[in-house]
PDB file of C-alpha atoms in Angstrom:
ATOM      1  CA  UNK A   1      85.568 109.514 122.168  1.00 48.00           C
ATOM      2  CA  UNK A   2      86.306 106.915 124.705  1.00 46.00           C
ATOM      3  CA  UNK A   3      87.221 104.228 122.586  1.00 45.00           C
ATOM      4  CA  UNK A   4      87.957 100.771 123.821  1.00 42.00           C
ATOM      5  CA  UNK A   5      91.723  98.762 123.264  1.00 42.00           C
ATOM      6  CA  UNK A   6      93.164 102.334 122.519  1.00 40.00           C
ATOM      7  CA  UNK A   7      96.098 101.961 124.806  1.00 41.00           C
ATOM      8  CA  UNK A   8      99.842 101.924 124.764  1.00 39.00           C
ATOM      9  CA  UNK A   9     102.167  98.858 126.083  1.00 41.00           C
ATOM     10  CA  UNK A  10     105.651 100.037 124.890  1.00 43.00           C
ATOM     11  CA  UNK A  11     108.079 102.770 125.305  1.00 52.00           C
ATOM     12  CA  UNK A  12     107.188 105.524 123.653  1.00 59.00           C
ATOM     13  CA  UNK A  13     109.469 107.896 121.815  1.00 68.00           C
ATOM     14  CA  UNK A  14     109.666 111.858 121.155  1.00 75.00           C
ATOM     15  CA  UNK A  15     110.940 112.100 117.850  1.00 77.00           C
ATOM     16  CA  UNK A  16     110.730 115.988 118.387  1.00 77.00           C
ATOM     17  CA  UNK A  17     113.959 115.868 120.321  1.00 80.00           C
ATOM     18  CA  UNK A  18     116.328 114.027 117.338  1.00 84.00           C
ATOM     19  CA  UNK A  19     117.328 117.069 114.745  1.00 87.00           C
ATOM     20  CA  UNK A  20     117.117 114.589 112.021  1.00 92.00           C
ATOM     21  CA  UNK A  21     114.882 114.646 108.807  1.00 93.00           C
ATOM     22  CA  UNK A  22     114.044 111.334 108.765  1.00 95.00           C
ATOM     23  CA  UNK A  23     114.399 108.720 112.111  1.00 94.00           C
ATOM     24  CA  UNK A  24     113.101 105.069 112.522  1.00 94.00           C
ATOM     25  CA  UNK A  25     112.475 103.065 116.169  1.00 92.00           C
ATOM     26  CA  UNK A  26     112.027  99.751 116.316  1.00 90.00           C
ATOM     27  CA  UNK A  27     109.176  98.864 119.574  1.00 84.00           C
ATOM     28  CA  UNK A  28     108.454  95.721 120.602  1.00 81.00           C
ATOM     29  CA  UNK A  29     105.140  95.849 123.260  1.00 76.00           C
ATOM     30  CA  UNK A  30     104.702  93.588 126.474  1.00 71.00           C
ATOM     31  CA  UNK A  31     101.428  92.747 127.999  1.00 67.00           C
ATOM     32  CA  UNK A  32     101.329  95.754 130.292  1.00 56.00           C
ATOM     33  CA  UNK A  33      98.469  98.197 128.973  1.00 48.00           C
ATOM     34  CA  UNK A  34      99.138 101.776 130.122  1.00 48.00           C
ATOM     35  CA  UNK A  35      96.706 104.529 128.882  1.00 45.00           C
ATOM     36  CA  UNK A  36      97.843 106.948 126.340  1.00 58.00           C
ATOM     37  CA  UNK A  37      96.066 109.941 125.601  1.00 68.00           C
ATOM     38  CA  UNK A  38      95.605 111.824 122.295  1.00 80.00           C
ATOM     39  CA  UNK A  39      98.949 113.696 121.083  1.00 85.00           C
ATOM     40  CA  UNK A  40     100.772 114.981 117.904  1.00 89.00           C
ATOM     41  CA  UNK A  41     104.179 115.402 116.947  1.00 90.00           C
ATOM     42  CA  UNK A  42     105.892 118.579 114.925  1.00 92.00           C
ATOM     43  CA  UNK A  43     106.505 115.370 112.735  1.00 94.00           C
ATOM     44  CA  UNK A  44     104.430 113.560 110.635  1.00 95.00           C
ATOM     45  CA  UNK A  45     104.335 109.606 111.641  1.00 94.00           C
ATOM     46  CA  UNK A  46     104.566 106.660 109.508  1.00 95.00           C
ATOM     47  CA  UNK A  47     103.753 103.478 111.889  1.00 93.00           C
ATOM     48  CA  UNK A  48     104.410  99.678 110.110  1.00 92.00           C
ATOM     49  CA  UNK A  49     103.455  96.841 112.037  1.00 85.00           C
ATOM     50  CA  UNK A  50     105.865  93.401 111.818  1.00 83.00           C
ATOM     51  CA  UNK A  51     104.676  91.267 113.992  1.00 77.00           C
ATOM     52  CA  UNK A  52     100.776  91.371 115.216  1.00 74.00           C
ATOM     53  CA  UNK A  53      98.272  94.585 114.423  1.00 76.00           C
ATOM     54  CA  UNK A  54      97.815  98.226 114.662  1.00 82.00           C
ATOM     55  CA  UNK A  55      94.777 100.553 115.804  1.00 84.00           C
ATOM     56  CA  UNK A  56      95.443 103.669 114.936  1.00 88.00           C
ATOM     57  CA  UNK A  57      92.892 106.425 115.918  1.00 88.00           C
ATOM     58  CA  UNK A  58      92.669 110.052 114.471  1.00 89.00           C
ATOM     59  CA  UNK A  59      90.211 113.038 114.043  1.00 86.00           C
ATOM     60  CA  UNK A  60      88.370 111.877 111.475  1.00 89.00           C
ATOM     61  CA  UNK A  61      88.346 107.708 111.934  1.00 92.00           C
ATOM     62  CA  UNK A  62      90.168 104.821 112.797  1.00 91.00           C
ATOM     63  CA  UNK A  63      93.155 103.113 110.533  1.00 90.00           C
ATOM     64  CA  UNK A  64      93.765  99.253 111.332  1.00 85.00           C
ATOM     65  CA  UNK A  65      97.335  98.100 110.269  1.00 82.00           C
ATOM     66  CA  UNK A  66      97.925  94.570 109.555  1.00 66.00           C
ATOM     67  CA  UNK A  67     101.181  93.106 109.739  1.00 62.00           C
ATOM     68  CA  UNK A  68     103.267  94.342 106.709  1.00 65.00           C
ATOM     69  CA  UNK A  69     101.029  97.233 106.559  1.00 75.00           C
ATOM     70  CA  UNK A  70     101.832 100.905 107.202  1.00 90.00           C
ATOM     71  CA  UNK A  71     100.096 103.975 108.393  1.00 92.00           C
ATOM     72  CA  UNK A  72     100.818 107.521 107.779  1.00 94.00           C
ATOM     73  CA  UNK A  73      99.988 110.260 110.388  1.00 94.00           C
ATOM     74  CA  UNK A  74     101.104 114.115 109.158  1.00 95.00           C
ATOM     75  CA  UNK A  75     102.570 116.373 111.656  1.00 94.00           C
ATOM     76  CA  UNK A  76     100.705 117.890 113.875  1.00 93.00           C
ATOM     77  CA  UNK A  77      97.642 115.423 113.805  1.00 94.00           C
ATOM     78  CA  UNK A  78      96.544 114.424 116.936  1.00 91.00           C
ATOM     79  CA  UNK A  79      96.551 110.659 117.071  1.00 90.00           C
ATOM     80  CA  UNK A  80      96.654 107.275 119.398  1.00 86.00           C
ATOM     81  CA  UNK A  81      98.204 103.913 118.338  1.00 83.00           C
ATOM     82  CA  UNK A  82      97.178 100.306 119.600  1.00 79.00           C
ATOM     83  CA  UNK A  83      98.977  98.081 119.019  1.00 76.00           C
ATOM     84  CA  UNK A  84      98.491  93.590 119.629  1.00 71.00           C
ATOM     85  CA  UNK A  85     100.238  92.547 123.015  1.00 71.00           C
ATOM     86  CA  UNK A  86     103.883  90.791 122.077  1.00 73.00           C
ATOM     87  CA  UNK A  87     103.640  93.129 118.549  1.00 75.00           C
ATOM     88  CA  UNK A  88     106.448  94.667 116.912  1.00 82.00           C
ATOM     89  CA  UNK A  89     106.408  97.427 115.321  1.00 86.00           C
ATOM     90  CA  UNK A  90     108.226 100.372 113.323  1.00 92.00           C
ATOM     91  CA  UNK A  91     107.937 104.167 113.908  1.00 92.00           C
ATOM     92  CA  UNK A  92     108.789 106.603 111.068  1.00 95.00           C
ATOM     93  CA  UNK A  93     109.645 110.121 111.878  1.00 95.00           C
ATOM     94  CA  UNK A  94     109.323 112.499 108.950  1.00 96.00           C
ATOM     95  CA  UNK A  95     110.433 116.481 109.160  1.00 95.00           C
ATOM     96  CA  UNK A  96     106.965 118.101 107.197  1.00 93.00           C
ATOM     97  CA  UNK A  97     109.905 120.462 105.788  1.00 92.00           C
ATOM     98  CA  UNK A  98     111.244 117.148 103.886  1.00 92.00           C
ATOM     99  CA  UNK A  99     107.849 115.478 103.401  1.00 88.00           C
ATOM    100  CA  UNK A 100     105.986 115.097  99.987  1.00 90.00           C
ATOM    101  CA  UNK A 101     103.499 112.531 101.693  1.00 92.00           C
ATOM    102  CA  UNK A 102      99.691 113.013 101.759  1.00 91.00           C
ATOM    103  CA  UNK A 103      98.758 116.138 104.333  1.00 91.00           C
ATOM    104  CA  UNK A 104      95.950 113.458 105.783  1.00 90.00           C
ATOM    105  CA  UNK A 105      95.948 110.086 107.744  1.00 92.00           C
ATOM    106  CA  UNK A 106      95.863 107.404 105.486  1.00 90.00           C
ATOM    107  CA  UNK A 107      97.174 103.793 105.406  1.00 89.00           C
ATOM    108  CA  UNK A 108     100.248 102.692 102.714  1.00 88.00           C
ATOM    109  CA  UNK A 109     100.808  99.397 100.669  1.00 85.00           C
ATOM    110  CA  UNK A 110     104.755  99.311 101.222  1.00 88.00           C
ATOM    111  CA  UNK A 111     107.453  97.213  99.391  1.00 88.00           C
ATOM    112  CA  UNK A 112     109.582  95.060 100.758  1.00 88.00           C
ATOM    113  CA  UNK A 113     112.109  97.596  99.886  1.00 92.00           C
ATOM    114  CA  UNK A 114     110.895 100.381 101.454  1.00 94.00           C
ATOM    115  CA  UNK A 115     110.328  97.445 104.758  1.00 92.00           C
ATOM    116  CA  UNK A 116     114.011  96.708 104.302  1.00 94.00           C
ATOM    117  CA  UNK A 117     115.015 100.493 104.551  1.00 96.00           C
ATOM    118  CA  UNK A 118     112.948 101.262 107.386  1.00 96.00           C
ATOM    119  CA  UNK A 119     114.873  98.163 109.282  1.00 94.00           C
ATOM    120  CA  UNK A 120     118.198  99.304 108.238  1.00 95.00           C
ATOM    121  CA  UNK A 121     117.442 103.110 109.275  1.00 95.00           C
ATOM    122  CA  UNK A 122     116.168 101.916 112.690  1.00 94.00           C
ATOM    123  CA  UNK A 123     119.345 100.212 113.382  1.00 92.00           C
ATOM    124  CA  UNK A 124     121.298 103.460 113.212  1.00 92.00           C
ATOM    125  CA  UNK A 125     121.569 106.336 115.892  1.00 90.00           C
ATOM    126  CA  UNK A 126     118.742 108.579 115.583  1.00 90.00           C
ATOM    127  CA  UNK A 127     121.663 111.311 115.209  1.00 90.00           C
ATOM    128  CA  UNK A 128     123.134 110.457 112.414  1.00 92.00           C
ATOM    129  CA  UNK A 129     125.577 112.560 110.562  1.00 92.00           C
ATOM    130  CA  UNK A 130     123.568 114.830 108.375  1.00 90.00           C
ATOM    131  CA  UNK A 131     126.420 114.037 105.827  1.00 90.00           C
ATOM    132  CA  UNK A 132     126.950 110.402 104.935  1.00 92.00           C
ATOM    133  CA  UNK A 133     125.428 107.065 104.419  1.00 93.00           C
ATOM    134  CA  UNK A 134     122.739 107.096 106.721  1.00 94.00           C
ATOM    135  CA  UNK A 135     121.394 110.452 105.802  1.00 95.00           C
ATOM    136  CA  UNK A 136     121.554 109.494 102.153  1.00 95.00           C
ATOM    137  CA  UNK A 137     119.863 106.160 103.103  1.00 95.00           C
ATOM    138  CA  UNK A 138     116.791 108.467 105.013  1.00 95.00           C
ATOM    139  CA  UNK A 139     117.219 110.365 101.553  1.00 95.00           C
ATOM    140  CA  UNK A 140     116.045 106.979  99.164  1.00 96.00           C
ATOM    141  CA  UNK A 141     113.347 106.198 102.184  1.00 96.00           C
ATOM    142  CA  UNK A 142     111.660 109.326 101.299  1.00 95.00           C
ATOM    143  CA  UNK A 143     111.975 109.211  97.435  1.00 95.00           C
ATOM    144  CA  UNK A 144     110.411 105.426  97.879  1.00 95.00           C
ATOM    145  CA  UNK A 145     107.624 106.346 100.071  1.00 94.00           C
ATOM    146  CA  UNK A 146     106.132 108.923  97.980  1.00 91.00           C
ATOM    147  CA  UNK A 147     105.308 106.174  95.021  1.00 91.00           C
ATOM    148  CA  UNK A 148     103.810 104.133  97.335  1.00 89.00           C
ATOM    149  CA  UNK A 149     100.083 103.625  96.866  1.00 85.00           C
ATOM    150  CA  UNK A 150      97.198 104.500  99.104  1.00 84.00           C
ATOM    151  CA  UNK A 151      94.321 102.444 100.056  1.00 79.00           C
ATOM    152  CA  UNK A 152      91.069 103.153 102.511  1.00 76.00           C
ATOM    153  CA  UNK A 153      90.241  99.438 103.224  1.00 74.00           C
ATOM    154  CA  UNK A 154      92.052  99.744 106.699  1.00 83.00           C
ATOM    155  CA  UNK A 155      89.963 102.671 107.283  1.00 91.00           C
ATOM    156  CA  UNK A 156      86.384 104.139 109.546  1.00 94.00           C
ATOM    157  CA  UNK A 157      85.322 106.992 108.981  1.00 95.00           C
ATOM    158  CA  UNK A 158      83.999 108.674 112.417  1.00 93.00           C
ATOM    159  CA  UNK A 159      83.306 112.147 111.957  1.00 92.00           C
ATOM    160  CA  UNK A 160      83.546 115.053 115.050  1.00 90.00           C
ATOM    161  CA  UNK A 161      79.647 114.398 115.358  1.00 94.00           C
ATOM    162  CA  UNK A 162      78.886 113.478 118.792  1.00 93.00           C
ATOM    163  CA  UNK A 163      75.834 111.067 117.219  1.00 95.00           C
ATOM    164  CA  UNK A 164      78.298 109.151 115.233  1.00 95.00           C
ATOM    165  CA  UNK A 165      80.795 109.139 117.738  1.00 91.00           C
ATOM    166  CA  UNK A 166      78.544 107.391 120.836  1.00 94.00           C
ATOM    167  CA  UNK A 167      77.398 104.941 117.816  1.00 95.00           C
ATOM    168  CA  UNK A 168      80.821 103.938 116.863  1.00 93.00           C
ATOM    169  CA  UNK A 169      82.101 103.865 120.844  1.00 90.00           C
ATOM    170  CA  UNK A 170      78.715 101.602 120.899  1.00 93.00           C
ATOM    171  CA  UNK A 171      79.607  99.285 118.194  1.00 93.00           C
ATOM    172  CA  UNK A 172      83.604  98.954 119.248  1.00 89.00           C
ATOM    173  CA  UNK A 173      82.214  97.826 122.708  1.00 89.00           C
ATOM    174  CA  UNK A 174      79.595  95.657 121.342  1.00 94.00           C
ATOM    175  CA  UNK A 175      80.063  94.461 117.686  1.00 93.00           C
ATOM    176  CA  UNK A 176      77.540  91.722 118.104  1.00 94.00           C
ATOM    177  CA  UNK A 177      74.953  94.372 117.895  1.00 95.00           C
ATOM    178  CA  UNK A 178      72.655  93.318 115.043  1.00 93.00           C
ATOM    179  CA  UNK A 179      70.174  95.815 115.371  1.00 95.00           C
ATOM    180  CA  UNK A 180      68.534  96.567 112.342  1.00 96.00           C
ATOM    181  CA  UNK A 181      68.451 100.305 110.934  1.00 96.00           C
ATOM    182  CA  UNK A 182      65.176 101.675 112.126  1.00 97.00           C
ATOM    183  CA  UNK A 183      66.390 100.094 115.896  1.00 97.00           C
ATOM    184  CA  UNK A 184      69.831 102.289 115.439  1.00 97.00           C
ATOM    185  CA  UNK A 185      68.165 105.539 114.087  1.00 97.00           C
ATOM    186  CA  UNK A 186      65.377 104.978 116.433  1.00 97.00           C
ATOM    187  CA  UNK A 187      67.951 105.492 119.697  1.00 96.00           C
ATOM    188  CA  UNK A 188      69.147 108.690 118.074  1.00 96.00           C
ATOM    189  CA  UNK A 189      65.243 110.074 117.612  1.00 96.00           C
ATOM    190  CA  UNK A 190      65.607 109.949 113.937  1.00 97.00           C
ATOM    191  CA  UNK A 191      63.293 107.866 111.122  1.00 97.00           C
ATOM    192  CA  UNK A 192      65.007 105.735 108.960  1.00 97.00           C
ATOM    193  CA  UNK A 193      65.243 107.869 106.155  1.00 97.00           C
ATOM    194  CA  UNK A 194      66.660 110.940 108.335  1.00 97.00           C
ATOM    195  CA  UNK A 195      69.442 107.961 109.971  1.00 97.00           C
ATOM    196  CA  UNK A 196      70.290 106.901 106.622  1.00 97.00           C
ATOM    197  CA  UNK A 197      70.756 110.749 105.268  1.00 97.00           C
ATOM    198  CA  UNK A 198      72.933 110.919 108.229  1.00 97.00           C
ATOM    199  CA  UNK A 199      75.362 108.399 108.110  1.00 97.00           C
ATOM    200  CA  UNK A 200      75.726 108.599 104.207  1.00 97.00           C
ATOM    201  CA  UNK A 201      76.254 112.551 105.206  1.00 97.00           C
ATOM    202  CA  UNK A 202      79.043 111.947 107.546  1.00 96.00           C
ATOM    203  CA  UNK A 203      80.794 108.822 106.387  1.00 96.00           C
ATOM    204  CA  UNK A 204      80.206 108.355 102.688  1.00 95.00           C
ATOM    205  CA  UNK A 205      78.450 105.025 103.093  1.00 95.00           C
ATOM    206  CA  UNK A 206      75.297 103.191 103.929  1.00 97.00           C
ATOM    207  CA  UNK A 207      75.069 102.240 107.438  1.00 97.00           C
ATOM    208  CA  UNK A 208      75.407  98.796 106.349  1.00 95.00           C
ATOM    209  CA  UNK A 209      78.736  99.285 103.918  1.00 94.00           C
ATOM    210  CA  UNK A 210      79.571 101.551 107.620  1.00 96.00           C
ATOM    211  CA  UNK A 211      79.298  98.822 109.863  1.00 96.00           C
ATOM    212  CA  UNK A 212      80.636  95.962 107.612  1.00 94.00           C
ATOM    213  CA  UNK A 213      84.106  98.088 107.182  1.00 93.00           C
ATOM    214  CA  UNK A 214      83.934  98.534 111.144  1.00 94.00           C
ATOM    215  CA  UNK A 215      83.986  94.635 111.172  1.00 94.00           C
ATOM    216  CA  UNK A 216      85.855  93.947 109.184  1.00 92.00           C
ATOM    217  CA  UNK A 217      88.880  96.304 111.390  1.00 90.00           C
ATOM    218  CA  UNK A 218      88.019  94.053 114.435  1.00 90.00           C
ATOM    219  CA  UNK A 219      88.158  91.131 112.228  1.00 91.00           C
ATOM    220  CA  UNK A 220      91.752  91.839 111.163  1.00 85.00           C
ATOM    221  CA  UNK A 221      92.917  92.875 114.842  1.00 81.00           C
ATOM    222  CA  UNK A 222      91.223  90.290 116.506  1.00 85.00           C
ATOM    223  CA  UNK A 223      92.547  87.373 113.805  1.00 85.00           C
ATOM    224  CA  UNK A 224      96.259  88.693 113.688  1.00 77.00           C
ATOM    225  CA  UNK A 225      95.966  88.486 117.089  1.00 74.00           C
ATOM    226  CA  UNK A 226      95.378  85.084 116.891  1.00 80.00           C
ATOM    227  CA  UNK A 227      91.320  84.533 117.070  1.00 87.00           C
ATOM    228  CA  UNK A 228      90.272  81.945 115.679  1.00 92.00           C
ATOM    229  CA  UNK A 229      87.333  82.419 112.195  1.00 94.00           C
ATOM    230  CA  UNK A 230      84.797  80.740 114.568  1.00 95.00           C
ATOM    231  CA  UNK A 231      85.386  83.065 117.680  1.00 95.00           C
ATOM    232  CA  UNK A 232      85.618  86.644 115.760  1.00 95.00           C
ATOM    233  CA  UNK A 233      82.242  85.445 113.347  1.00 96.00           C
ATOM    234  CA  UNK A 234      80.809  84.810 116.887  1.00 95.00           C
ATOM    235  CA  UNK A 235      81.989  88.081 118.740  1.00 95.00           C
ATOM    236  CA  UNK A 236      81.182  89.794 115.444  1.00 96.00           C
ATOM    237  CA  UNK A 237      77.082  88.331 116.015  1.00 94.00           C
ATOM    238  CA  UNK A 238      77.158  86.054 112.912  1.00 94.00           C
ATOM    239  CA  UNK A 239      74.787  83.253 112.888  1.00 92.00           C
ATOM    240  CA  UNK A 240      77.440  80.720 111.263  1.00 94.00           C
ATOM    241  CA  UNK A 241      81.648  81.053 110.557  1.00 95.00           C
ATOM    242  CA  UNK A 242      80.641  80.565 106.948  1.00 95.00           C
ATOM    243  CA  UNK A 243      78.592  83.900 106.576  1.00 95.00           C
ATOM    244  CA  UNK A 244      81.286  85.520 108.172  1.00 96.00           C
ATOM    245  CA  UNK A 245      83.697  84.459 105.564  1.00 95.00           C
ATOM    246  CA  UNK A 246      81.411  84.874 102.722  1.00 95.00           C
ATOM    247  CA  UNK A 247      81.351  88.199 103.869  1.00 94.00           C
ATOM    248  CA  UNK A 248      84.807  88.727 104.657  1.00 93.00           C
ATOM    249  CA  UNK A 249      85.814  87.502 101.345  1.00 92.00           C
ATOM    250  CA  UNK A 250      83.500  89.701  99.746  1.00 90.00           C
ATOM    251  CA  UNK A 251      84.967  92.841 101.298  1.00 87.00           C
ATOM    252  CA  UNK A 252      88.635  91.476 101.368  1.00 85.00           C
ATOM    253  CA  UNK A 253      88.726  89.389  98.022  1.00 87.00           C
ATOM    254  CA  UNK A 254      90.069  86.323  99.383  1.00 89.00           C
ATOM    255  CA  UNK A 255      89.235  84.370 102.898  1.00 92.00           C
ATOM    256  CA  UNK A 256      90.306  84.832 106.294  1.00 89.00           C
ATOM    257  CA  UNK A 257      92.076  81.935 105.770  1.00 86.00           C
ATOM    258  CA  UNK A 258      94.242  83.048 102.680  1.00 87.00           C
ATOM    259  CA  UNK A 259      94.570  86.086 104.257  1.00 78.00           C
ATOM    260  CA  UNK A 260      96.412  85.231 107.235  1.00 75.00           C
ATOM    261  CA  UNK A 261      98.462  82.457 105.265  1.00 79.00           C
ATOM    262  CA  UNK A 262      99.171  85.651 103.107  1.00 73.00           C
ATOM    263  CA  UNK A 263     100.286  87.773 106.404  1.00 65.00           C
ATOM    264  CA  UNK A 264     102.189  84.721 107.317  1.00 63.00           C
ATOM    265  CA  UNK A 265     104.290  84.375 104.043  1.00 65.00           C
ATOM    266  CA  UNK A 266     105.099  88.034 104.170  1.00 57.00           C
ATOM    267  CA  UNK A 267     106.164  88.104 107.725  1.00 51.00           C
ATOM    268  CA  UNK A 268     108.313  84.517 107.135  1.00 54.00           C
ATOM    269  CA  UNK A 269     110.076  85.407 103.928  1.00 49.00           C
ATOM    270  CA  UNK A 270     109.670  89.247 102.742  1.00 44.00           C
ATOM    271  CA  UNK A 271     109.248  90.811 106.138  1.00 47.00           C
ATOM    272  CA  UNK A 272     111.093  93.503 108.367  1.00 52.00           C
ATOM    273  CA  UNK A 273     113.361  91.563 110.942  1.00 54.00           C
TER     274      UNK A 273
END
C-alpha cells in the first residue's frame, strides 16, 4: 500500500545489534524526507513522540501518536514510522524473551513516570552492564509498562484487502473526498448494501464511523504539526471550521482547541526532555 507522508527523516537505529533487554534512543528528525520501506525488528518497538506527531503504519492499520503518546510494535511486525519534520521522538527496544506487552500493535496512555524512565534510559549506553543501575532501571520500565492502559482512538483499521487498501491510499491522498456511500461502493462495483457489509466486515465500523476515525488521524498530525482548525476543516472538505470541531469534539471529547492546549501543558510541564 503506497501510502502517502510514510517516510523517514532521522537516523535510524538497529536495536538488533545491542545485547540488551531493554534499550531507549532519543531521535530528533530534520526536514530531509528519505524513503523507508517496510521492516521488523527481532524486538518488539515502543515509539513515544515529545515533540510533534507520529504515523505509524502496520499490517493491519495505521496508529497516529500525538505528542506524549506512545505506540507499541511486537517483534517481528513489519512496520513504518512517520514522524512531523523538527519532531522528537523516543524509541523503545524490548527483548520478546522479557516482554509481557500485548503480542499486537496498539497505541499506550503512558505516565509521566514511565516518560521520565524512558528519558533517563536513553541517556545511558545502549550496553549497559547487565548488572547494576541501569539494568535494574530497564527492569522498573518494564514492570511500569505492562499496567499501562490501551486505547484504539489513535487507530485505522486497513485490512490486507486490496479494495480497502486502494480506498484508504484514496482517502490519505485526498481527504476532502465527500463522496457519499453509494458514489464509494459504486467505484468498487458493489450496491450499497454489499459496500456497507464490506467495510463493517473488514474494519468493524460503518463507513462513516471508518472515515471519521481516518480524519480525525490527519486531524491530529496535521494540527500538532501546526495547522491551523480552519486549514485542516478545509483540507478535511468541511463546509465550515465549526462542523469540524463539532465533530472533532464529538469523537475526541473536548475541542481542537483544548486539545492542543492539553498537548501543550504536557509537553511544557510533565513532558520527556
Amino acid at each position: 500500500m503506497d501510502l502517502p507522508d510514510l517516510r523517514i527523516n532521522y537516523d535510524p537505529v538497529d536495536p538488533d545489534q545491542f545485547d540488551r533487554p531493554v534499550t531507549s534512543f532519543c531521535l530528533e528528525t530534520s526536514k530531509d524526507n528519505d524513503d523507508l520501506p517496510l521492516h521488523s525488528h527481532r524486538k518488539g518497538q515502543l515509539v513515544v513522540a515529545s515533540h510533534g506527531s507520529v504515523m505509524c503504519r502496520a499490517p493491519g492499520g495505521l496508529w497516529i501518536v500525538p505528542p506524549q503518546g506512545a505506540v507499541w510494535i511486537p517483534a517481528g511486525v513489519q512496520h513504518s514510522n512517520c514522524v512531523a519534520d523538527f519532531g522528537k521522538l523516543y524509541t523503545v527496544f524490548i527483548d520478546p524473551q522479557v516482554s509481557m506487552l500485548p503480542r499486537t500493535c496498539c497505541t499506550l496512555m503512558i505516565t509521566s513516570l514511565v516518560r521520565e524512565l524512558i528519558h533517563r534510559l536513553s541517556v545511558f549506553p545502549p550496553l549497559y552492564p547487565l548488572e547494576g543501575p541501569t539494568s535494574r532501571l530497564g527492569r522498573v520500565l518494564l514492570d511500569e509498562l505492562v499496567q499501562m492502559t490501551t486505547t484504539d482512538e489513535m487507530y485505522l483499521p486497513i485490512s490486507p484487502d486490496a479494495r480497502l487498501q486502494h480506498l484508504a491510499t484514496s482517502l490519505l491522498n485526498n481527504p476532502g473526498d465527500r463522496s457519499t456511500m453509494d458514489e464509494v461502493a459504486s467505484r468498487y462495483a458493489m450496491s450499497e448494501s454489499t459496500f456497507a457489509r464490506f467495510i463493517a466486515k473488514e474494519t468493524g465500523m460503518t463507513f462513516g464511523r471508518w472515515r471519521q476515525r481516518l480524519h480525525i488521524l490527519i486531524a491530529m498530525q496535521r494540527l500538532t504539526a501546526g495547522s491551523s482548525v480552519q486549514a485542516v476543516s478545509l483540507e478535511l472538505g468541511y463546509e465550515t471550521p465549526s462542523a469540524f470541531i463539532t465533530m472533532f469534539k464529538k469523537t475526541m471529547g473536548q475541542s481542537p482547541r483544548r486539545f492542543l492546549a492539553e498537548r501543550s501543558r504536557l509537553i511544557n510541564s510533565d513532558s520527556l526532555p
